[in-house]
Amino acid sequence: MEGFLLEASIYLGAAVLVVPLAMRFGLGSVLGYLAAGILVGPVFGMAGADTADLQHFAEFGVVLMLFLIGLELEPRTLWDMRHRLLGLGGAQVILSAAAIAALAAVAGLAWQVALTLGLILSLSSTAIVLQTLNEKNLMRSSGGRASFSVLLTQDIAVIPMLAFLPLLALPALTGPTADIFGITNPGDQADHSAGSSAEPLMTLVDQLPNWATTLLTLAIVGGIVLAGHFLSRPVFRFVHAARLPEMSTFISLLIVLGIAFLMMLVGLSPALGTFVAGVVLANSEFRHQIEADIKPFKGLLLGLFFMTVGIGIDTRTLFDQPVTILSLTLILIAVKAAVLFAIGFAFRLRRHDLWLFTLGLAQAGEFGFVLISFARQQGILSLNQGQIGLLVISLSMLLTPALFILYEQLARRMRSRTPERAPDQIDEKGRVIVAGIGRFGQVVNRLVRMSGLSTVVLDSDMATIETMRRFGVKGFFGDPANPALLDAAGLQEAAVLVVAVDDSVNATRIVRYARSQRHDIHIVARARDRVHVYELYQAGADDIVRETFDSSIRAGRYVLENMGFTEYEAAKLSQTYFKVDRAAMRDLASLWVPGQPVHLNDAYVARARQLDRDLELALTDELHETNPMAGEDVPAPFIDTAEEDALADPAPRAETA
């Protein structure tokens, strides 16, 4: 017992220490778990004697992951995406696998090993690529959407790969295999024989003819589909009737474990059955509950699986042959990039979208660790081949940030060489200029125009301008932060300027320029938070609207109404809160110091606390005016002003130019 607790503490401690550091440096959690495993095993030699048993247990995390992938893939969504999945994604998997397998065969590997490596290395890192695309706001680009389609196809392709790889391990197909350099490994025979000498699991199909095996397999898969469709609802309703939260977790785990066991009984991969079950349950109303129950176990076991992979990596191979490992990694990236470039060009991706698609998916993926482990168990890959494969996959994933940096350099050069679209010639004048026609600006512009006033709309997104024109709203393309464009839009004649751009720096710059040109123009500006409000006040804005302020007050009013206040009382309290807070904002703006966190500004904090007390008194007085019979038990202010400021400005910010 003591040994188990010590080993568990070592694994958990390594994960807690290394994985957050990997995330902080943008390497992703997968590489973090691998690094933690390498530290525990090869570096410090702290892995226990039961690592193999631990890995078998941790492999269940892969089964849970594939179940959750299936759970997120609604059949209707898959059908709607069939052209991209089968075309773009299918071409990438097939052509990349063929190219890598051909090179491996030329290097002297047996065709079974070459094909296995081709399939494994054709996959990319879903975890790292999707995280990077979201962080860099590239998911909505054409290249980002194409990359997502390919990653989704690859995740689905893992299932048929798991079903196909055992066929390559048939005795009639496998024989003495050379290592990845084309040299026969003396340890292969012993390794393979050792793997084959283990007592196989008895299944229901061991003594059946082939036709009966096929029928039984189809019957079990069909039973899983029918049970998921017809039995899941009554079973979950029965369980939820007990009103015990843990029972929901029990039934979710029972589904996965039971299906995995059934698939093992017919000699198929448990992951195949759980994936099918996940797809079937994707349309269930209990889908989100199942996902919430399974996800913590999946994350824990999958992290443990990647740690055991790291423990099993032979770092001596890397140190003995660093040039070879690095060369194989660069060759892999080059081959996949060439295939991706050709496919992307054929599917009409151009310029920076094409390079995002090419470089973003050129690495190997985390499913490669799963498939290499599976191929080793099936006796397809030798120990040496598996070790080299793990090192190549890890190193290619480690180079992913460098690939995205290369993409950004190429995209920047292409933008610099491409002449920017000239701003539109503004042939209209209006008393109101709306700078920015996003969600905020659209509502303002529509209200003003429907009230019979003319507006001039400016926006730097051509797609947004074209979309608005299709709905009959005329706008002009150009950067509203460009002084020349503001002047052309009639800044000298306009009565009101509405600054509704998303970028807070540009918003402040527009306000400052407009105020420098016109002291009499009324400026209404959109602010992201309190700190931005202070910046806009100092720049010269007249009316400032925080993005979520009005909606938050409305939500607070609904809370008051449901806590016993009448609609009139709640409305009056909300109006008072709005007026007092608006005055407080102007008061605090004079004490705000650019670049200094508000919680370190003593004068600001003292004044904010006093204003909070004034707000509470104002609300109390208002309540007594609207309801003289009200008692003294009056709610405190909705939110502490100083606390809100500290949350809005957690770190120093430089004053914008």
PDB file of C-alpha atoms in Angstrom, residues 161-355:
ATOM      1  CA  MET A 161      -7.086   2.293 -38.280  1.00  0.00           C
ATOM      2  CA  LEU A 162      -7.544   0.459 -34.981  1.00  0.00           C
ATOM      3  CA  ALA A 163      -9.690  -2.097 -36.790  1.00  0.00           C
ATOM      4  CA  PHE A 164      -7.258  -2.458 -39.719  1.00  0.00           C
ATOM      5  CA  LEU A 165      -3.874  -2.655 -37.981  1.00  0.00           C
ATOM      6  CA  PRO A 166      -4.426  -6.143 -36.474  1.00  0.00           C
ATOM      7  CA  LEU A 167      -4.776  -7.499 -40.022  1.00  0.00           C
ATOM      8  CA  LEU A 168      -1.160  -6.522 -40.640  1.00  0.00           C
ATOM      9  CA  ALA A 169      -0.084  -8.704 -37.720  1.00  0.00           C
ATOM     10  CA  LEU A 170      -1.408 -11.971 -39.167  1.00  0.00           C
ATOM     11  CA  PRO A 171       1.281 -14.691 -39.213  1.00  0.00           C
ATOM     12  CA  ALA A 172       0.945 -14.962 -42.976  1.00  0.00           C
ATOM     13  CA  LEU A 173       1.803 -11.292 -43.327  1.00  0.00           C
ATOM     14  CA  THR A 174       4.481 -10.682 -40.727  1.00  0.00           C
ATOM     15  CA  GLY A 175       7.995 -11.977 -40.671  1.00  0.00           C
ATOM     16  CA  PRO A 176      11.426 -10.765 -39.641  1.00  0.00           C
ATOM     17  CA  THR A 177      11.335  -7.004 -40.001  1.00  0.00           C
ATOM     18  CA  ALA A 178      14.132  -4.527 -40.342  1.00  0.00           C
ATOM     19  CA  ASP A 179      14.340  -1.441 -38.219  1.00  0.00           C
ATOM     20  CA  ILE A 180      13.667   1.999 -39.577  1.00  0.00           C
ATOM     21  CA  PHE A 181      17.166   2.212 -41.046  1.00  0.00           C
ATOM     22  CA  GLY A 182      16.695  -1.022 -43.030  1.00  0.00           C
ATOM     23  CA  ILE A 183      18.950  -3.059 -40.705  1.00  0.00           C
ATOM     24  CA  THR A 184      17.598  -6.206 -39.116  1.00  0.00           C
ATOM     25  CA  ASN A 185      17.283  -5.799 -35.379  1.00  0.00           C
ATOM     26  CA  PRO A 186      18.587  -8.866 -33.524  1.00  0.00           C
ATOM     27  CA  GLY A 187      16.097  -8.271 -30.733  1.00  0.00           C
ATOM     28  CA  ASP A 188      13.074  -8.301 -33.007  1.00  0.00           C
ATOM     29  CA  GLN A 189      12.579 -12.033 -33.001  1.00  0.00           C
ATOM     30  CA  ALA A 190      12.738 -12.240 -29.246  1.00  0.00           C
ATOM     31  CA  ASP A 191      10.535  -9.213 -28.920  1.00  0.00           C
ATOM     32  CA  HIS A 192       7.890 -10.552 -31.263  1.00  0.00           C
ATOM     33  CA  SER A 193       7.986 -14.025 -29.849  1.00  0.00           C
ATOM     34  CA  ALA A 194       7.666 -12.664 -26.363  1.00  0.00           C
ATOM     35  CA  GLY A 195       4.643 -10.685 -27.414  1.00  0.00           C
ATOM     36  CA  SER A 196       3.061 -13.685 -29.075  1.00  0.00           C
ATOM     37  CA  SER A 197       3.700 -16.069 -26.219  1.00  0.00           C
ATOM     38  CA  ALA A 198       1.322 -14.260 -23.931  1.00  0.00           C
ATOM     39  CA  GLU A 199      -1.919 -16.102 -23.317  1.00  0.00           C
ATOM     40  CA  PRO A 200      -4.551 -14.479 -25.578  1.00  0.00           C
ATOM     41  CA  LEU A 201      -7.901 -13.402 -24.250  1.00  0.00           C
ATOM     42  CA  MET A 202     -10.609 -15.999 -24.914  1.00  0.00           C
ATOM     43  CA  THR A 203     -13.375 -14.512 -27.048  1.00  0.00           C
ATOM     44  CA  LEU A 204     -16.761 -15.667 -28.330  1.00  0.00           C
ATOM     45  CA  VAL A 205     -15.423 -16.046 -31.869  1.00  0.00           C
ATOM     46  CA  ASP A 206     -12.416 -18.279 -31.194  1.00  0.00           C
ATOM     47  CA  GLN A 207     -14.145 -21.499 -32.288  1.00  0.00           C
ATOM     48  CA  LEU A 208     -16.518 -19.999 -34.846  1.00  0.00           C
ATOM     49  CA  PRO A 209     -16.155 -20.063 -38.629  1.00  0.00           C
ATOM     50  CA  ASN A 210     -15.492 -16.784 -40.396  1.00  0.00           C
ATOM     51  CA  TRP A 211     -19.090 -16.270 -41.537  1.00  0.00           C
ATOM     52  CA  ALA A 212     -20.391 -16.778 -37.999  1.00  0.00           C
ATOM     53  CA  THR A 213     -17.772 -14.399 -36.618  1.00  0.00           C
ATOM     54  CA  THR A 214     -18.896 -11.724 -39.077  1.00  0.00           C
ATOM     55  CA  LEU A 215     -22.578 -12.228 -38.226  1.00  0.00           C
ATOM     56  CA  LEU A 216     -21.913 -12.109 -34.482  1.00  0.00           C
ATOM     57  CA  THR A 217     -19.828  -8.951 -34.832  1.00  0.00           C
ATOM     58  CA  LEU A 218     -22.511  -7.228 -36.908  1.00  0.00           C
ATOM     59  CA  ALA A 219     -25.160  -8.349 -34.429  1.00  0.00           C
ATOM     60  CA  ILE A 220     -23.303  -6.859 -31.465  1.00  0.00           C
ATOM     61  CA  VAL A 221     -22.578  -3.577 -33.265  1.00  0.00           C
ATOM     62  CA  GLY A 222     -26.214  -3.418 -34.394  1.00  0.00           C
ATOM     63  CA  GLY A 223     -27.324  -4.148 -30.851  1.00  0.00           C
ATOM     64  CA  ILE A 224     -25.207  -1.264 -29.571  1.00  0.00           C
ATOM     65  CA  VAL A 225     -26.824   1.085 -32.091  1.00  0.00           C
ATOM     66  CA  LEU A 226     -30.375  -0.074 -31.305  1.00  0.00           C
ATOM     67  CA  ALA A 227     -29.813  -0.013 -27.549  1.00  0.00           C
ATOM     68  CA  GLY A 228     -28.373   3.483 -27.723  1.00  0.00           C
ATOM     69  CA  HIS A 229     -31.344   4.664 -29.750  1.00  0.00           C
ATOM     70  CA  PHE A 230     -34.231   2.967 -27.916  1.00  0.00           C
ATOM     71  CA  LEU A 231     -33.010   2.085 -24.410  1.00  0.00           C
ATOM     72  CA  SER A 232     -30.865   5.064 -23.420  1.00  0.00           C
ATOM     73  CA  ARG A 233     -33.792   7.387 -22.629  1.00  0.00           C
ATOM     74  CA  PRO A 234     -35.789   5.055 -20.339  1.00  0.00           C
ATOM     75  CA  VAL A 235     -32.612   3.865 -18.591  1.00  0.00           C
ATOM     76  CA  PHE A 236     -31.378   7.396 -17.899  1.00  0.00           C
ATOM     77  CA  ARG A 237     -34.825   8.503 -16.749  1.00  0.00           C
ATOM     78  CA  PHE A 238     -34.977   5.566 -14.348  1.00  0.00           C
ATOM     79  CA  VAL A 239     -31.536   6.409 -12.959  1.00  0.00           C
ATOM     80  CA  HIS A 240     -32.273  10.131 -12.633  1.00  0.00           C
ATOM     81  CA  ALA A 241     -35.477   9.334 -10.753  1.00  0.00           C
ATOM     82  CA  ALA A 242     -33.255   8.239  -7.848  1.00  0.00           C
ATOM     83  CA  ARG A 243     -32.030  11.863  -7.556  1.00  0.00           C
ATOM     84  CA  LEU A 244     -28.520  10.722  -6.649  1.00  0.00           C
ATOM     85  CA  PRO A 245     -25.825  12.602  -8.624  1.00  0.00           C
ATOM     86  CA  GLU A 246     -23.366   9.716  -8.385  1.00  0.00           C
ATOM     87  CA  MET A 247     -25.820   7.365 -10.129  1.00  0.00           C
ATOM     88  CA  SER A 248     -25.470   9.411 -13.309  1.00  0.00           C
ATOM     89  CA  THR A 249     -21.715   8.839 -13.205  1.00  0.00           C
ATOM     90  CA  PHE A 250     -22.255   5.129 -12.561  1.00  0.00           C
ATOM     91  CA  ILE A 251     -24.510   4.652 -15.580  1.00  0.00           C
ATOM     92  CA  SER A 252     -22.188   6.674 -17.844  1.00  0.00           C
ATOM     93  CA  LEU A 253     -19.178   4.564 -16.868  1.00  0.00           C
ATOM     94  CA  LEU A 254     -21.254   1.382 -17.147  1.00  0.00           C
ATOM     95  CA  ILE A 255     -22.110   2.233 -20.750  1.00  0.00           C
ATOM     96  CA  VAL A 256     -18.471   2.689 -21.710  1.00  0.00           C
ATOM     97  CA  LEU A 257     -17.158  -0.303 -19.753  1.00  0.00           C
ATOM     98  CA  GLY A 258     -19.942  -2.604 -20.900  1.00  0.00           C
ATOM     99  CA  ILE A 259     -19.543  -1.745 -24.573  1.00  0.00           C
ATOM    100  CA  ALA A 260     -15.761  -2.040 -24.349  1.00  0.00           C
ATOM    101  CA  PHE A 261     -16.144  -5.531 -22.837  1.00  0.00           C
ATOM    102  CA  LEU A 262     -18.633  -6.610 -25.532  1.00  0.00           C
ATOM    103  CA  MET A 263     -16.252  -5.522 -28.285  1.00  0.00           C
ATOM    104  CA  MET A 264     -13.411  -7.445 -26.659  1.00  0.00           C
ATOM    105  CA  LEU A 265     -15.598 -10.570 -26.592  1.00  0.00           C
ATOM    106  CA  VAL A 266     -15.830 -10.517 -30.389  1.00  0.00           C
ATOM    107  CA  GLY A 267     -12.149  -9.720 -30.818  1.00  0.00           C
ATOM    108  CA  LEU A 268     -12.575  -6.076 -31.875  1.00  0.00           C
ATOM    109  CA  SER A 269     -11.081  -2.897 -30.492  1.00  0.00           C
ATOM    110  CA  PRO A 270     -13.048  -1.515 -27.511  1.00  0.00           C
ATOM    111  CA  ALA A 271     -12.489   1.976 -28.918  1.00  0.00           C
ATOM    112  CA  LEU A 272     -14.514   1.074 -32.030  1.00  0.00           C
ATOM    113  CA  GLY A 273     -17.599   0.153 -30.024  1.00  0.00           C
ATOM    114  CA  THR A 274     -17.427   3.107 -27.682  1.00  0.00           C
ATOM    115  CA  PHE A 275     -16.979   5.493 -30.614  1.00  0.00           C
ATOM    116  CA  VAL A 276     -20.094   4.077 -32.304  1.00  0.00           C
ATOM    117  CA  ALA A 277     -22.007   4.353 -29.028  1.00  0.00           C
ATOM    118  CA  GLY A 278     -20.904   7.960 -28.668  1.00  0.00           C
ATOM    119  CA  VAL A 279     -22.175   8.841 -32.145  1.00  0.00           C
ATOM    120  CA  VAL A 280     -25.507   7.122 -31.401  1.00  0.00           C
ATOM    121  CA  LEU A 281     -25.909   9.024 -28.118  1.00  0.00           C
ATOM    122  CA  ALA A 282     -24.926  12.354 -29.707  1.00  0.00           C
ATOM    123  CA  ASN A 283     -28.610  13.175 -30.312  1.00  0.00           C
ATOM    124  CA  SER A 284     -29.692  12.201 -26.798  1.00  0.00           C
ATOM    125  CA  GLU A 285     -30.946  14.848 -24.400  1.00  0.00           C
ATOM    126  CA  PHE A 286     -28.602  13.293 -21.825  1.00  0.00           C
ATOM    127  CA  ARG A 287     -25.559  13.920 -24.014  1.00  0.00           C
ATOM    128  CA  HIS A 288     -24.187  16.835 -22.004  1.00  0.00           C
ATOM    129  CA  GLN A 289     -24.710  15.023 -18.701  1.00  0.00           C
ATOM    130  CA  ILE A 290     -22.839  11.971 -20.000  1.00  0.00           C
ATOM    131  CA  GLU A 291     -20.023  14.189 -21.253  1.00  0.00           C
ATOM    132  CA  ALA A 292     -19.755  15.964 -17.894  1.00  0.00           C
ATOM    133  CA  ASP A 293     -19.618  12.616 -16.065  1.00  0.00           C
ATOM    134  CA  ILE A 294     -16.985  11.036 -18.315  1.00  0.00           C
ATOM    135  CA  LYS A 295     -14.688  14.007 -18.943  1.00  0.00           C
ATOM    136  CA  PRO A 296     -12.832  14.041 -15.579  1.00  0.00           C
ATOM    137  CA  PHE A 297     -12.000  10.333 -15.885  1.00  0.00           C
ATOM    138  CA  LYS A 298     -10.921  10.811 -19.496  1.00  0.00           C
ATOM    139  CA  GLY A 299      -8.599  13.675 -18.625  1.00  0.00           C
ATOM    140  CA  LEU A 300      -7.021  11.835 -15.709  1.00  0.00           C
ATOM    141  CA  LEU A 301      -6.512   8.515 -17.497  1.00  0.00           C
ATOM    142  CA  LEU A 302      -5.397  10.111 -20.760  1.00  0.00           C
ATOM    143  CA  GLY A 303      -2.842  12.227 -18.936  1.00  0.00           C
ATOM    144  CA  LEU A 304      -1.638   9.088 -17.162  1.00  0.00           C
ATOM    145  CA  PHE A 305      -1.419   7.312 -20.526  1.00  0.00           C
ATOM    146  CA  PHE A 306       0.810  10.005 -22.021  1.00  0.00           C
ATOM    147  CA  MET A 307       2.961   9.929 -18.883  1.00  0.00           C
ATOM    148  CA  THR A 308       3.457   6.168 -19.265  1.00  0.00           C
ATOM    149  CA  VAL A 309       4.410   6.789 -22.902  1.00  0.00           C
ATOM    150  CA  GLY A 310       7.023   9.272 -21.686  1.00  0.00           C
ATOM    151  CA  ILE A 311       8.270   6.779 -19.109  1.00  0.00           C
ATOM    152  CA  GLY A 312       8.708   4.203 -21.862  1.00  0.00           C
ATOM    153  CA  ILE A 313      10.675   6.502 -24.193  1.00  0.00           C
ATOM    154  CA  ASP A 314      14.304   5.428 -24.464  1.00  0.00           C
ATOM    155  CA  THR A 315      16.194   8.713 -24.298  1.00  0.00           C
ATOM    156  CA  ARG A 316      19.421   6.847 -25.047  1.00  0.00           C
ATOM    157  CA  THR A 317      18.212   6.443 -28.630  1.00  0.00           C
ATOM    158  CA  LEU A 318      17.843  10.213 -28.907  1.00  0.00           C
ATOM    159  CA  PHE A 319      21.260  10.909 -27.398  1.00  0.00           C
ATOM    160  CA  ASP A 320      22.973   8.172 -29.415  1.00  0.00           C
ATOM    161  CA  GLN A 321      21.456   9.211 -32.770  1.00  0.00           C
ATOM    162  CA  PRO A 322      20.312  12.850 -32.475  1.00  0.00           C
ATOM    163  CA  VAL A 323      21.065  13.695 -36.115  1.00  0.00           C
ATOM    164  CA  THR A 324      19.082  10.711 -37.351  1.00  0.00           C
ATOM    165  CA  ILE A 325      16.058  11.476 -35.170  1.00  0.00           C
ATOM    166  CA  LEU A 326      16.079  15.162 -36.144  1.00  0.00           C
ATOM    167  CA  SER A 327      16.486  14.275 -39.836  1.00  0.00           C
ATOM    168  CA  LEU A 328      13.547  11.866 -39.720  1.00  0.00           C
ATOM    169  CA  THR A 329      11.439  14.529 -38.005  1.00  0.00           C
ATOM    170  CA  LEU A 330      12.255  17.175 -40.617  1.00  0.00           C
ATOM    171  CA  ILE A 331      11.618  14.692 -43.438  1.00  0.00           C
ATOM    172  CA  LEU A 332       8.218  13.869 -41.930  1.00  0.00           C
ATOM    173  CA  ILE A 333       7.277  17.554 -41.679  1.00  0.00           C
ATOM    174  CA  ALA A 334       8.496  18.231 -45.229  1.00  0.00           C
ATOM    175  CA  VAL A 335       6.568  15.289 -46.720  1.00  0.00           C
ATOM    176  CA  LYS A 336       3.339  16.156 -44.923  1.00  0.00           C
ATOM    177  CA  ALA A 337       3.714  19.843 -45.798  1.00  0.00           C
ATOM    178  CA  ALA A 338       4.162  18.990 -49.490  1.00  0.00           C
ATOM    179  CA  VAL A 339       1.036  16.819 -49.482  1.00  0.00           C
ATOM    180  CA  LEU A 340      -0.962  19.433 -47.575  1.00  0.00           C
ATOM    181  CA  PHE A 341       0.154  22.206 -49.933  1.00  0.00           C
ATOM    182  CA  ALA A 342      -0.947  20.213 -52.984  1.00  0.00           C
ATOM    183  CA  ILE A 343      -4.307  19.304 -51.439  1.00  0.00           C
ATOM    184  CA  GLY A 344      -4.946  22.839 -50.221  1.00  0.00           C
ATOM    185  CA  PHE A 345      -4.149  24.275 -53.639  1.00  0.00           C
ATOM    186  CA  ALA A 346      -6.459  21.741 -55.296  1.00  0.00           C
ATOM    187  CA  PHE A 347      -9.254  22.782 -52.928  1.00  0.00           C
ATOM    188  CA  ARG A 348      -8.712  26.468 -53.804  1.00  0.00           C
ATOM    189  CA  LEU A 349      -6.982  27.647 -50.674  1.00  0.00           C
ATOM    190  CA  ARG A 350      -4.744  30.569 -51.533  1.00  0.00           C
ATOM    191  CA  ARG A 351      -2.048  32.774 -50.065  1.00  0.00           C
ATOM    192  CA  HIS A 352      -1.876  32.878 -46.250  1.00  0.00           C
ATOM    193  CA  ASP A 353      -4.807  30.440 -45.869  1.00  0.00           C
ATOM    194  CA  LEU A 354      -2.880  27.888 -47.900  1.00  0.00           C
ATOM    195  CA  TRP A 355       0.232  28.331 -45.765  1.00  0.00           C
TER     196      TRP A 355
END
